[in-house]
Coordinates of C-alpha atoms in Angstrom, one line a residue:
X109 CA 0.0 0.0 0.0
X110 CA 1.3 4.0 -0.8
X111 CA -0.2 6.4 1.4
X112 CA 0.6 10.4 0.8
X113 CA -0.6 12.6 4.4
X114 CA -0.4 16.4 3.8
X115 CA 1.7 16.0 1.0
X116 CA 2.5 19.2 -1.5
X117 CA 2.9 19.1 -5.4
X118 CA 3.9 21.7 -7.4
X119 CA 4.3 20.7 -11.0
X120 CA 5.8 23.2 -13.3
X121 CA 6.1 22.6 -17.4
X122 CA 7.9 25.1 -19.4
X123 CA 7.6 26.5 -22.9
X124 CA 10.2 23.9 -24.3
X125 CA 7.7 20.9 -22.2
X126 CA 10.3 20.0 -19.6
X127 CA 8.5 19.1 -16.0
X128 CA 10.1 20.3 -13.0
X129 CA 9.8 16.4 -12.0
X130 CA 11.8 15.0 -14.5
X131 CA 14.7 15.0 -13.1
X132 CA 16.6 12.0 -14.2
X133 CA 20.0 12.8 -15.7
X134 CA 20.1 10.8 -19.2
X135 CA 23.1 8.7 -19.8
X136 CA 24.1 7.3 -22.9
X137 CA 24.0 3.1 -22.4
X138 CA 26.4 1.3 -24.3
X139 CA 25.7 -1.5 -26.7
X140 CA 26.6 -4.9 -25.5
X141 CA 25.5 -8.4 -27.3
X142 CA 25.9 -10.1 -23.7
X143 CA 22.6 -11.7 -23.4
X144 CA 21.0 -11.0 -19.5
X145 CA 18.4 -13.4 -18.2
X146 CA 15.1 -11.6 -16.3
X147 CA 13.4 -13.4 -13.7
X148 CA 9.8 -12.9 -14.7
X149 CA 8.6 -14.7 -11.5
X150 CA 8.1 -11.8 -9.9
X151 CA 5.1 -9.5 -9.5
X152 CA 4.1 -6.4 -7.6
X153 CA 0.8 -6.0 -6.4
X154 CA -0.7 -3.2 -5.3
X155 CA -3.4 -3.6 -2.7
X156 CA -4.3 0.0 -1.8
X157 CA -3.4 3.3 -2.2
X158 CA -4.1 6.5 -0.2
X159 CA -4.1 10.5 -0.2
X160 CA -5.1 12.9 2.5
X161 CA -5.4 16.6 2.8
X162 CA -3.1 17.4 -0.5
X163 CA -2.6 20.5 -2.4
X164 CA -1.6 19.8 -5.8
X165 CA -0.6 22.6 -8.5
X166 CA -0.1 22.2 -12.1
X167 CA 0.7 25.1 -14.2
X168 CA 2.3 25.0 -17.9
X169 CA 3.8 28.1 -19.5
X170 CA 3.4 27.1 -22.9
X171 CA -0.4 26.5 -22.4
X172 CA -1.0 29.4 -19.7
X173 CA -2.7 26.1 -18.6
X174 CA -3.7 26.4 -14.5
X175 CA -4.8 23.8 -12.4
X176 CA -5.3 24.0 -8.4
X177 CA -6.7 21.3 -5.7
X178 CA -6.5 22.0 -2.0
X179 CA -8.0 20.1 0.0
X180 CA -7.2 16.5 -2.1
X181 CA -8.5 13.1 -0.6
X182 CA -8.3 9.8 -2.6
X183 CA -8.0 5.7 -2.3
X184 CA -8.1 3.6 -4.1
X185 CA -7.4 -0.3 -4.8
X186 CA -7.0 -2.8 -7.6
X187 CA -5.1 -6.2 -8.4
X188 CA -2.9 -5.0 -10.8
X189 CA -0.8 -8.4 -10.6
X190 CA -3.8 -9.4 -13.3
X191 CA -4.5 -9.4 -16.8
X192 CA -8.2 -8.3 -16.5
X193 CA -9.4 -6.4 -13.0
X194 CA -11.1 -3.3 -11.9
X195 CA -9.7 -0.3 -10.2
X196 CA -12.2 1.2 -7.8
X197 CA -11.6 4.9 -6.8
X198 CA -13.1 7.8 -3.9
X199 CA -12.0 11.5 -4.7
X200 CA -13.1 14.3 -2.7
X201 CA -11.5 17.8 -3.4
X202 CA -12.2 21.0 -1.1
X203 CA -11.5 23.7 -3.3
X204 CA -10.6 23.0 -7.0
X205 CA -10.0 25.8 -9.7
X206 CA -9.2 26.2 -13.0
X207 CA -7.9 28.8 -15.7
X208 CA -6.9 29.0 -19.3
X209 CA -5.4 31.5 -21.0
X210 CA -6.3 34.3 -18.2
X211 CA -9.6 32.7 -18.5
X212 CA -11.0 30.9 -15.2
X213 CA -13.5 28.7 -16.0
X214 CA -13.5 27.0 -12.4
X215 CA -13.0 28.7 -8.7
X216 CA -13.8 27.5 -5.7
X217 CA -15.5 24.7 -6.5
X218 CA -16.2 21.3 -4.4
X219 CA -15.5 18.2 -6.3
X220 CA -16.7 14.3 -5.4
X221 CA -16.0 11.3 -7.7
X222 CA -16.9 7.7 -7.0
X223 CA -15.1 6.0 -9.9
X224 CA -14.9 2.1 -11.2
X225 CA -12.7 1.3 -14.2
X226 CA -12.5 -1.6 -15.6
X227 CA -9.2 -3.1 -16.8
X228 CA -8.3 -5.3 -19.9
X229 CA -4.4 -5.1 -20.2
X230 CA -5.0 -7.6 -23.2
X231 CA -6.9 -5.7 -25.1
X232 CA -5.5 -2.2 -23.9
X233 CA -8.7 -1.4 -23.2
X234 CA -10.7 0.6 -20.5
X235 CA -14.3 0.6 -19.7
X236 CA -16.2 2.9 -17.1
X237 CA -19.0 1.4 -15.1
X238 CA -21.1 3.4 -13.2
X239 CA -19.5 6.7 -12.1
X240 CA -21.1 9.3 -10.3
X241 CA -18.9 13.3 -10.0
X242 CA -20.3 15.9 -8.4
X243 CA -19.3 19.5 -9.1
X244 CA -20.7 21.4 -6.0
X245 CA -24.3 20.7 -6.4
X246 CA -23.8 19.7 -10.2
X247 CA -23.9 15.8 -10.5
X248 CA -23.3 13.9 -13.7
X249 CA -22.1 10.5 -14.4
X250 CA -20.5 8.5 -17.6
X251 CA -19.7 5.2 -19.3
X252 CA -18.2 4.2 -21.9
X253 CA -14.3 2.7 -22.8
X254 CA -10.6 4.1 -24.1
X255 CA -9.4 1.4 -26.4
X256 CA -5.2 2.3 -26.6
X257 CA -4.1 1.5 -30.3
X258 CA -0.8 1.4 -31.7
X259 CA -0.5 5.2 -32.5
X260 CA -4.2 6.4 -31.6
X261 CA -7.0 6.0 -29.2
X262 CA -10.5 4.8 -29.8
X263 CA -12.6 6.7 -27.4
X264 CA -16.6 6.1 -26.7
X265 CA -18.0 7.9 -23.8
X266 CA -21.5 9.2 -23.2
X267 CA -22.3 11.6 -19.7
X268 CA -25.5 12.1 -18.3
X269 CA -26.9 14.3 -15.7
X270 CA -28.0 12.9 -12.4
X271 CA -30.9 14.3 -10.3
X272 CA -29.7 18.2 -11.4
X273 CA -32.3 21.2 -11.2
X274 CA -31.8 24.7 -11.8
X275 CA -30.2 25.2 -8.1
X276 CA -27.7 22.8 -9.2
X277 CA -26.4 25.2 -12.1
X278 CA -26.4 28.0 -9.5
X279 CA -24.0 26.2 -6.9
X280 CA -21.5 26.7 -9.7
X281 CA -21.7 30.4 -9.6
X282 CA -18.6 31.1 -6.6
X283 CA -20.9 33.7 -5.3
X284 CA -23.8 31.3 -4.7
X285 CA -22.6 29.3 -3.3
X286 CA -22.5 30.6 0.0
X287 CA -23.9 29.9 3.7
X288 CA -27.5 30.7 2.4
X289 CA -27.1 28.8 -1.2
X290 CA -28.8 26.1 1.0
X291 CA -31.6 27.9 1.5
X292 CA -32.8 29.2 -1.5
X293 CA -35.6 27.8 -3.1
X294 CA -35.0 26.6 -7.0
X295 CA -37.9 24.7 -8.6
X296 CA -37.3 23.6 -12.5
X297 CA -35.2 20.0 -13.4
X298 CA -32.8 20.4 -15.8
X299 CA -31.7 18.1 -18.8
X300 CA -27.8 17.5 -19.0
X301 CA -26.7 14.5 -21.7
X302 CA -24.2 14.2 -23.9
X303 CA -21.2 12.2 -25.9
X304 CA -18.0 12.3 -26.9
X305 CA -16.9 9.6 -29.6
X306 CA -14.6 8.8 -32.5
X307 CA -10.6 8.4 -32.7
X308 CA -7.9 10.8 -31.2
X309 CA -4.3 11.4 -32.7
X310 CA -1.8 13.7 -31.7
X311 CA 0.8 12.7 -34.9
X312 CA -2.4 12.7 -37.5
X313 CA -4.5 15.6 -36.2
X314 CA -7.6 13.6 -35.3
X315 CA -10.1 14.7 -33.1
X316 CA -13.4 12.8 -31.6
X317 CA -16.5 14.2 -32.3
X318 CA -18.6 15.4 -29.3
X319 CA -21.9 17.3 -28.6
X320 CA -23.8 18.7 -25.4
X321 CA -27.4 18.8 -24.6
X322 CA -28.6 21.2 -21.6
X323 CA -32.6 22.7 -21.0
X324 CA -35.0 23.5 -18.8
X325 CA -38.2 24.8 -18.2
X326 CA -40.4 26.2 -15.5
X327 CA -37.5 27.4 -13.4
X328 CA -37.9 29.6 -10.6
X329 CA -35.4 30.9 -8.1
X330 CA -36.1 32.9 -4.6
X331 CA -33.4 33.7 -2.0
X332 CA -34.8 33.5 1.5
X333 CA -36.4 36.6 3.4
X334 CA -36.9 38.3 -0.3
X335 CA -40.1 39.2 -1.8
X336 CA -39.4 38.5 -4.9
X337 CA -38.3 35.7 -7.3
X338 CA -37.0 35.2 -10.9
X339 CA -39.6 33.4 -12.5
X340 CA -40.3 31.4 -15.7
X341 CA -36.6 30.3 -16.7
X342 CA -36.3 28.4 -19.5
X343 CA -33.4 27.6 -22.0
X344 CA -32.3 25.3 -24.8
X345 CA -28.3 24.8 -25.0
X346 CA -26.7 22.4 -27.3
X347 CA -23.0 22.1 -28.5
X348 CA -22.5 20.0 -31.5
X349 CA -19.4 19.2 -33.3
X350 CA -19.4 16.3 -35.9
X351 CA -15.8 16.2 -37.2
X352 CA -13.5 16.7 -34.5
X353 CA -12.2 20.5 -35.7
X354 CA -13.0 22.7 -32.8
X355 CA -13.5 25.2 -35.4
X356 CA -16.6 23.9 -37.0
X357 CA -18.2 23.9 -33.4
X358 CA -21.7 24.7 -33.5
X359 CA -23.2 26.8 -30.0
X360 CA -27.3 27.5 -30.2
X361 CA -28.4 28.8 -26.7
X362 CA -32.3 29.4 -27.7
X363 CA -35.6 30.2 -26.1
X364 CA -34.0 31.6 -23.5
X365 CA -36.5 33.7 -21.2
X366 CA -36.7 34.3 -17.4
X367 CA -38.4 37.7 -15.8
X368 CA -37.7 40.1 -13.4
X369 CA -40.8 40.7 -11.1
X370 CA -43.0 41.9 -14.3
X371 CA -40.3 42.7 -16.8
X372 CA -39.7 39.8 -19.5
X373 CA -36.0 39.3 -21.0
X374 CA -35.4 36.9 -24.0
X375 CA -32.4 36.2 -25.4
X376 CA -30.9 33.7 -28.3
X377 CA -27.4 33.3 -29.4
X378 CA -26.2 31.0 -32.2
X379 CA -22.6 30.5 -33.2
X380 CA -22.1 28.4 -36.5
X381 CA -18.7 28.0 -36.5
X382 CA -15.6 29.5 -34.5
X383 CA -13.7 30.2 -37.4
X384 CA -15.3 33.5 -38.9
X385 CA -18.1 33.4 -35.6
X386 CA -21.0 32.9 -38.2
X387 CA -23.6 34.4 -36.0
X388 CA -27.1 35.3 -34.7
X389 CA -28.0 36.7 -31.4
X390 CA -30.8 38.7 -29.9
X391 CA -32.1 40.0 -26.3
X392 CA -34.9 42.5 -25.9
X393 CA -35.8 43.4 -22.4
X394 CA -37.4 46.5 -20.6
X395 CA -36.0 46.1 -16.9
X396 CA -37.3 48.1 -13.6
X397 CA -33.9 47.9 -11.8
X398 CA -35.7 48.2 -8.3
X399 CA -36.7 45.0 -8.7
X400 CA -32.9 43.4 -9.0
X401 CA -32.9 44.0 -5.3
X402 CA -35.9 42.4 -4.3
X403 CA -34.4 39.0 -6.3
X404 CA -30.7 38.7 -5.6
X405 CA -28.9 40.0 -2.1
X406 CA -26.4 42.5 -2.5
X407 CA -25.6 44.2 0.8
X408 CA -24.9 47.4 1.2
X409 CA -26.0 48.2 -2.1
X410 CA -29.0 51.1 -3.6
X411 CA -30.2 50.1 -7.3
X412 CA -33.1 51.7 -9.1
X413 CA -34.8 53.1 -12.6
X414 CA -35.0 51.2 -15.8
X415 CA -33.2 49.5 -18.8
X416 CA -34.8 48.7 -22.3
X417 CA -32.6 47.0 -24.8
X418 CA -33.2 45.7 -28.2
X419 CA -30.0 44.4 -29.8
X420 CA -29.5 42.2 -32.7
X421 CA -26.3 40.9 -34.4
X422 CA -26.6 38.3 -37.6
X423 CA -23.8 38.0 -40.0
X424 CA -20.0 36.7 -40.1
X425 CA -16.4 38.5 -38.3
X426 CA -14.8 40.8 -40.8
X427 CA -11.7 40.3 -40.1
X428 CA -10.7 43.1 -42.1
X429 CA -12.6 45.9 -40.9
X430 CA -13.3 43.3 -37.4
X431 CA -16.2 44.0 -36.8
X432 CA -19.3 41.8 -36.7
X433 CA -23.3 43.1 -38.1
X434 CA -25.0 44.7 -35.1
X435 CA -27.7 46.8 -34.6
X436 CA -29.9 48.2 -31.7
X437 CA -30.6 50.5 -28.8
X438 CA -29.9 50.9 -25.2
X439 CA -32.2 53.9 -23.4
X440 CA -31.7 54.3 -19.5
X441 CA -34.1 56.2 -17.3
X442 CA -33.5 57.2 -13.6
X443 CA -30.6 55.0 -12.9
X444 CA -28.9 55.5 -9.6
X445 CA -26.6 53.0 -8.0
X446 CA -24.6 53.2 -4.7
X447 CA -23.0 50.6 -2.6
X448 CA -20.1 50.2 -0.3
X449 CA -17.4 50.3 -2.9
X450 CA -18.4 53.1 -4.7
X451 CA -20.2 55.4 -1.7
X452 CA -20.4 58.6 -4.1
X453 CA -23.0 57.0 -6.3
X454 CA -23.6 58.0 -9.5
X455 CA -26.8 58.8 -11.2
X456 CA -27.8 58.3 -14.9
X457 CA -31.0 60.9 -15.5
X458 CA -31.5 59.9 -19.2
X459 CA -29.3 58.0 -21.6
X460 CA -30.0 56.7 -25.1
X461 CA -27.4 54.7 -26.9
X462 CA -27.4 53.5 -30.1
X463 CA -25.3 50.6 -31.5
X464 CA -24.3 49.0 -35.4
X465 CA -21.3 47.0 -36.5
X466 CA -18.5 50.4 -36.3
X467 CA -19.6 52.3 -33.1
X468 CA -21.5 53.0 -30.1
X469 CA -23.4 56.2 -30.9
X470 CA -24.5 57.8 -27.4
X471 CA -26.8 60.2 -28.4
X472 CA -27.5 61.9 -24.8
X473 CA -26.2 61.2 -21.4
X474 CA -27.0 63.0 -18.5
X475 CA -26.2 62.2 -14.8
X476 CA -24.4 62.5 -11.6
X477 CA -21.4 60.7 -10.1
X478 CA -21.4 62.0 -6.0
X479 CA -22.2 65.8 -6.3
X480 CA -21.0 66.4 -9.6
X481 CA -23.1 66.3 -12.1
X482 CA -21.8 65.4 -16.2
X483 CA -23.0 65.5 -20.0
X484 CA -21.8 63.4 -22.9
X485 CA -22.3 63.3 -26.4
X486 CA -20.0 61.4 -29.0
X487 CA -19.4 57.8 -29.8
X488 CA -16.9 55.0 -29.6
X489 CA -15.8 53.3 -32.3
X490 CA -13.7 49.4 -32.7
X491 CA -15.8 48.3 -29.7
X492 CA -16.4 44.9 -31.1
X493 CA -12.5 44.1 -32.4
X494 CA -12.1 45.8 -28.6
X495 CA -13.1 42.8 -27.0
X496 CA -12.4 40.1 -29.3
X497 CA -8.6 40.6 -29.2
X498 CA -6.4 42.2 -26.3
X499 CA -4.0 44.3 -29.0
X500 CA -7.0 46.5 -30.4
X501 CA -7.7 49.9 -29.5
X502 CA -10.7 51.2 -28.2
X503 CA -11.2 55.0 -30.2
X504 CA -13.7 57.3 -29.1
X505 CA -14.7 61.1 -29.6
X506 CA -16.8 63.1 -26.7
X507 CA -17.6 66.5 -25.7
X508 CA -18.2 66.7 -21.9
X509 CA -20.0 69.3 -19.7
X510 CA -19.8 69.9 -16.5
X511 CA -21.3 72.5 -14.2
X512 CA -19.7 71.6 -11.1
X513 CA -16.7 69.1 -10.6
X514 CA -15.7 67.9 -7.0
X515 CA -12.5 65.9 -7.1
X516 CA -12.3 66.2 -3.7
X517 CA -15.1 63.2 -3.1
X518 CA -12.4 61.0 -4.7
X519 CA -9.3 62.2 -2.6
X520 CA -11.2 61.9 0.1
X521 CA -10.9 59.1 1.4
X522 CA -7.3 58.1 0.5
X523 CA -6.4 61.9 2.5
X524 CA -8.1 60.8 5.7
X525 CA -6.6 57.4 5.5
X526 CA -2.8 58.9 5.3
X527 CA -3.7 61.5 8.1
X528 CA -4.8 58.7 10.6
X529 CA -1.2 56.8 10.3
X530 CA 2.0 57.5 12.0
X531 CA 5.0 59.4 9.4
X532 CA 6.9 55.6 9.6
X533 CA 4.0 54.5 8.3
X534 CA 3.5 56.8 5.3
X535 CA 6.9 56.5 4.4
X536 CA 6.6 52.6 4.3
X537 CA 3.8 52.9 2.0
X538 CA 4.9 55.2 -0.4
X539 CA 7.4 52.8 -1.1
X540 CA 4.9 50.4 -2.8
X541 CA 3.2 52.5 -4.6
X542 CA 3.5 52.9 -8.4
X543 CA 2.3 55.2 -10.7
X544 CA -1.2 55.2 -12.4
X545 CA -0.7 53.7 -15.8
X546 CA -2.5 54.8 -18.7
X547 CA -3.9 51.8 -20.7
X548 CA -2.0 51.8 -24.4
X549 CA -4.7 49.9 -26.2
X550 CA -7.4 53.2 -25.0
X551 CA -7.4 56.1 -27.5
X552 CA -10.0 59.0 -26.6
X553 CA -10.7 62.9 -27.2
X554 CA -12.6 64.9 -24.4
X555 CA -13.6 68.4 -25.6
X556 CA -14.5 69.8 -21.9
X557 CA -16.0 72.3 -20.5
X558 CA -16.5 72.4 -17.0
X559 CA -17.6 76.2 -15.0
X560 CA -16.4 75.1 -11.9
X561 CA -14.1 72.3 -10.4
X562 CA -13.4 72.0 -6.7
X563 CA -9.5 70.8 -6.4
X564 CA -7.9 70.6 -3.0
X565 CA -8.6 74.0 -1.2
X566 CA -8.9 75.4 -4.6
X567 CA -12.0 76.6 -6.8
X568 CA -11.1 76.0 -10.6
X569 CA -13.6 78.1 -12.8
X570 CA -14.2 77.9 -16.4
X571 CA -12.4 75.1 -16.9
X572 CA -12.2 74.4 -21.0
X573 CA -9.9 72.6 -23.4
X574 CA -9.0 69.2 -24.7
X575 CA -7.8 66.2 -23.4
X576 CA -6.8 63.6 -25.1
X577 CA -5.9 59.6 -23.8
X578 CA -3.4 58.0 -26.3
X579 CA -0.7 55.4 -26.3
X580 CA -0.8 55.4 -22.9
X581 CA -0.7 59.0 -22.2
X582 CA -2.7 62.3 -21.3
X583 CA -2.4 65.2 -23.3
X584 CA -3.8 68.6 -22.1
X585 CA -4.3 71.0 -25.1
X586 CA -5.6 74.4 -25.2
X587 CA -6.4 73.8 -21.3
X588 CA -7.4 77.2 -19.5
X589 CA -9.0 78.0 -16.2
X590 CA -9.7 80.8 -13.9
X591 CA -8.6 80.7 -10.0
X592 CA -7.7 83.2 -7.6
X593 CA -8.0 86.4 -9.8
X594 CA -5.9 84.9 -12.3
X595 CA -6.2 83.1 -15.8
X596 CA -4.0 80.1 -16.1
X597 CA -3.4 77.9 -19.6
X598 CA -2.0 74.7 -19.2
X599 CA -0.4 72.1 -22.0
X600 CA 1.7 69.2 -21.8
X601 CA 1.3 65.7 -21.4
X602 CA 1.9 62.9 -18.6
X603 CA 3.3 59.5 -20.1
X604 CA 3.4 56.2 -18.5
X605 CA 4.3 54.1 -21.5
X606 CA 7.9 53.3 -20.4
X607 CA 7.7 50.8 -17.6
X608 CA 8.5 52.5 -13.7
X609 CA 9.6 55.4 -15.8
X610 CA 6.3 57.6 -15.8
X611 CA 6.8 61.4 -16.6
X612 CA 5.6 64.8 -17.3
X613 CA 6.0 68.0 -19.3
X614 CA 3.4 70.8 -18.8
X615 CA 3.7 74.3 -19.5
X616 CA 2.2 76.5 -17.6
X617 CA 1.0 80.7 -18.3
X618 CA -0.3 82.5 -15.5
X619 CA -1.8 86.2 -15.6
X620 CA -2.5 88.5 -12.9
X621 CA -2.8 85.9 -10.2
X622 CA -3.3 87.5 -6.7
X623 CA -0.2 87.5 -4.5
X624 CA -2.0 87.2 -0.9
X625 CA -4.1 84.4 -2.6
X626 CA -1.4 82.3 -3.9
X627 CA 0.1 82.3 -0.3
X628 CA -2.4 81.0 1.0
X629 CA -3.4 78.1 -1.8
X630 CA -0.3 76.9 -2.4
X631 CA 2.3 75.2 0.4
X632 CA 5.1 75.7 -2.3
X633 CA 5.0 79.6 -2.5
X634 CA 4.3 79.5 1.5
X635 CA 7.8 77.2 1.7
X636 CA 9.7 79.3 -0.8
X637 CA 8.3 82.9 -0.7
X638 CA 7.1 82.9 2.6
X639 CA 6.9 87.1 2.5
X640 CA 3.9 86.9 0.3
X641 CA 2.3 86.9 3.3
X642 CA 2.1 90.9 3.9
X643 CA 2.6 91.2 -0.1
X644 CA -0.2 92.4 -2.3
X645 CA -0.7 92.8 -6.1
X646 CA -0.6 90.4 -8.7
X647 CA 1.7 88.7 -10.6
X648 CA 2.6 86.6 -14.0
X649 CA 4.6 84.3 -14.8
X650 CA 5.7 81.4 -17.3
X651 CA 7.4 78.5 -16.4
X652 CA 8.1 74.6 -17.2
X653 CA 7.9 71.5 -15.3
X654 CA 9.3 68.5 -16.4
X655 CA 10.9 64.9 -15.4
X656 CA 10.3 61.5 -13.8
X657 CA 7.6 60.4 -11.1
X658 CA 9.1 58.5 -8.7
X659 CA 7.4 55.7 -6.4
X660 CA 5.9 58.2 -3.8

């Protein structure tokens, strides 16, 4: 018997596919005609084997392939001194999670596996009897066999759900499943079949064909000690591939339909192929978002006004001008939305936004975020090849309007935080702090005009001029304000693009600023001219600053 107690595996694979386990030196043997004899009397046997409480982590660069268990608890046993046996397995995992690519399609999740395979080392074959895994609440099972052939495998397995509903899909959600998941009540059974059969070769490219078959109807979900519940689910998903190429994957997810207290959302979205992403989608839904709350708990959260959305996309990826057929319109009424993260709130009065295959048109937007209030008009454009690849840029175009402008609400807090801790303290911190990088792959024009911003202990009025966010910088042009009796015109630019190595270059024209006021604004003419104190008058003055930011 093998037993591993609190044992802790860390597999690495690089890009070349070396393991970090492999550690055997190779030697070159050499060639001998001297014939050696092999006792073949002997056998191992191996009549149980054992892990408890492991962590196990697999990650491969040349995939960006992640796999975590924590948590891990197995036995097994099986007579593998014969020619035909079974192996009978128990796995229970804690916390399992998985990611590809950036991409985490697992986290947090509670795995159970009762597995029996049967054996036949003359045939090189392996057939699965009755197995039952469970995936948080999710349980399927599968049979089949993995014949091993010369230079391919012959695989034939079907899976099946196993007494699922629709509460089963949410225990897959991380958020829900939490201390109340148990308690919510989920009516609706749900359908979950499907096959994967044919031959797989790495050397010849072949792939098994597979498909997936998921549906319900008649769902209904209600979270205790709310009023309300999300009624009349009902989907349709199936995955079909005949011919092994992952491209030629076909993904319809029809009739899909649920409803939010009286409000009725339908959806559909089919996906032909993955090659060119021959599609058709659609969702139309008018949404009161005071009834969100009254379904789903979000603490410390305020959420109200309305949504109506009617979007459709048919037609193939250009992947010339990358962008794929849309058309449709957004319009938001009333929307406000505060919770503990974001304790300003912001407020959308009226919004209308209207969408094809190039750009997002908005065509008003009016709102709040904390006490200042904002307009926008313009449009984005390269939305679509914006989220389909990580190297496009996102190009948009807005004039923005402001009456008032408190930056203060988001300095704040951080202010307040640094006055509370001792000057060791600060000092530490500054020290892990890094710049505020400007995203490269975000390229946007603000025409502003704001009549007054509230900065620090200063009052900014008339604030006009250009701004524009490009290759991961800001530019100022053309930027001019009013403050204490004087007109000030700022241009320059503040680049993060080389890494640690942020900087700026403004250049700044100041007329007639007040002498007495500028003492008492600004700490640097109080360090440095402190007799502007019992000065009076103005002044003007042109001057540069440039160079590096450094950590603090």
């Amino acid at each position: 018997s093998i037993h591993l107690v609190n044992q802790r595996i860390v597999v690495l694979v690089n890009e070349d596919g070396e393991a970090n386990y492999n550690i055997m030196i190779e030697k070159e043997v050499e060639a001998t005609t001297e014939q050696v004899e092999v006792d073949s009397g002997m056998e191992i046997s191996i009549d149980e084997w054992n892990i408890e409480n492991g962590k196990v982590v697999y990650y491969d660069y040349a995939s960006n392939l992640l796999i975590a268990l924590d948590g891990l608890n197995h036995s097994g046993s099986g007579d593998f001194s014969l020619e035909v046996f079974d192996i009978s397995t128990t796995t229970s995992i804690d916390r399992m999670m998985a990611s590809y690519n950036e991409i985490e399609y697992l986290k947090n999740k509670e795995l159970k596996a009762d597995l029996v395979l049967h054996v036949d080392m003359v045939k090189n074959q392996y057939s699965f009897g009755q197995n039952t895994i469970s995936i948080n609440d999710f349980n399927f099972g599968f049979e089949g066999f993995l014949e091993v052939l010369s230079d391919q495998y012959n695989i034939d397995i079907s899976y099946h759900g196993k007494d699922n509903s629709v509460k089963s899909i949410l225990s897959l959600i991380p958020r829900a499943y939490s201390e109340d998941f148990k308690d919510i009540q989920a009516e609706g059974n749900l359908d979950f079949h499907g096959e994967v059969k044919g031959m797989y070769s790495e050397s010849e490219s072949k792939k098994p064909s597979f498909n997936l078959r998921m549906s319900t109807k008649n769902g209904r979900i209600q979270y205790p000690d709310l009023p309300e519940a999300l009624d009349n689910i009902r989907f349709d998903l199936s995955v079909e591939n005949q011919t092994g190429n992952l491209e030629q994957t076909v993904v319809d997810f029809r009739d899909v339909h649920f409803e939010i207290g009286d409000n009725p959302i339908d959806a559909s979205v089919k996906i032909n192929n993955l090659s060119d992403y021959d599609l058709k989608a659609s969702i139309n839904a008018d949404v009161d978002l005071n009834n969100i709350l009254r379904i789903f708990p979000v603490e410390e959260t305020e959420l109200s006004g309305r949504i109506e959305t009617d979007l459709v996309i048919e037609g193939v990826y250009d992947t010339v001008n990358h962008t794929i057929p849309v058309s449709g319109e957004v319009i938001v009424d009333n929307l406000y939305y505060k919770s503990k993260d974001f304790q300003q709130g912001f407020t959308i009065s009226s919004s209308d936004v209207i969408l094809d295959d190039r750009r997002i048109d908005v065509k008003t937007f009016e709102g709040n975020i904390g006490n200042s209030d904002l307009s926008l008009k313009g449009d984005v454009q390269n939305y679509i090849d914006y989220v389909l690849h990580k190297e496009a840029i996102l190009v948009g175009e807005f004039d923005f309007n402001s009456e008032f402008f408190d930056v203060n609400e988001w300095l704040a807090e951080g202010s307040d935080e640094v006055n509370e801790k001792s000057e060791s303290d600060v000092i530490e911190d500054s020290l892990s702090y890094s710049s505020y990088k400007i995203p490269q792959n975000i390229d946007f024009i603000l025409e502003s005009k704001i009549k007054k911003v509230l900065y620090d202990n200063l009052e900014l009025n008339d604030f006009s001029g250009q701004v524009v966010v490009r290759d991961g910088a800001v530019q100022f042009n053309d930027v001019g304000f009013n403050s204490l009796g004087g007109q000030f015109n700022l241009a320059g630019a503040y680049d993060t693009k080389p890494e640690d190595k942020s900087s700026f270059d403004f250049n700044l024209d100041i007329e007639k600023l007040s002498i007495p006021e500028s003492y008492k604004h600004f700490m640097t003419v109080k360090m440095l001219a402190p007799i502007a104190e019992i000065m009076e008058g103005n002044f003007s003055s042109s001057f540069k600053l440039k160079g590096k930011l450094g950590k603090d």
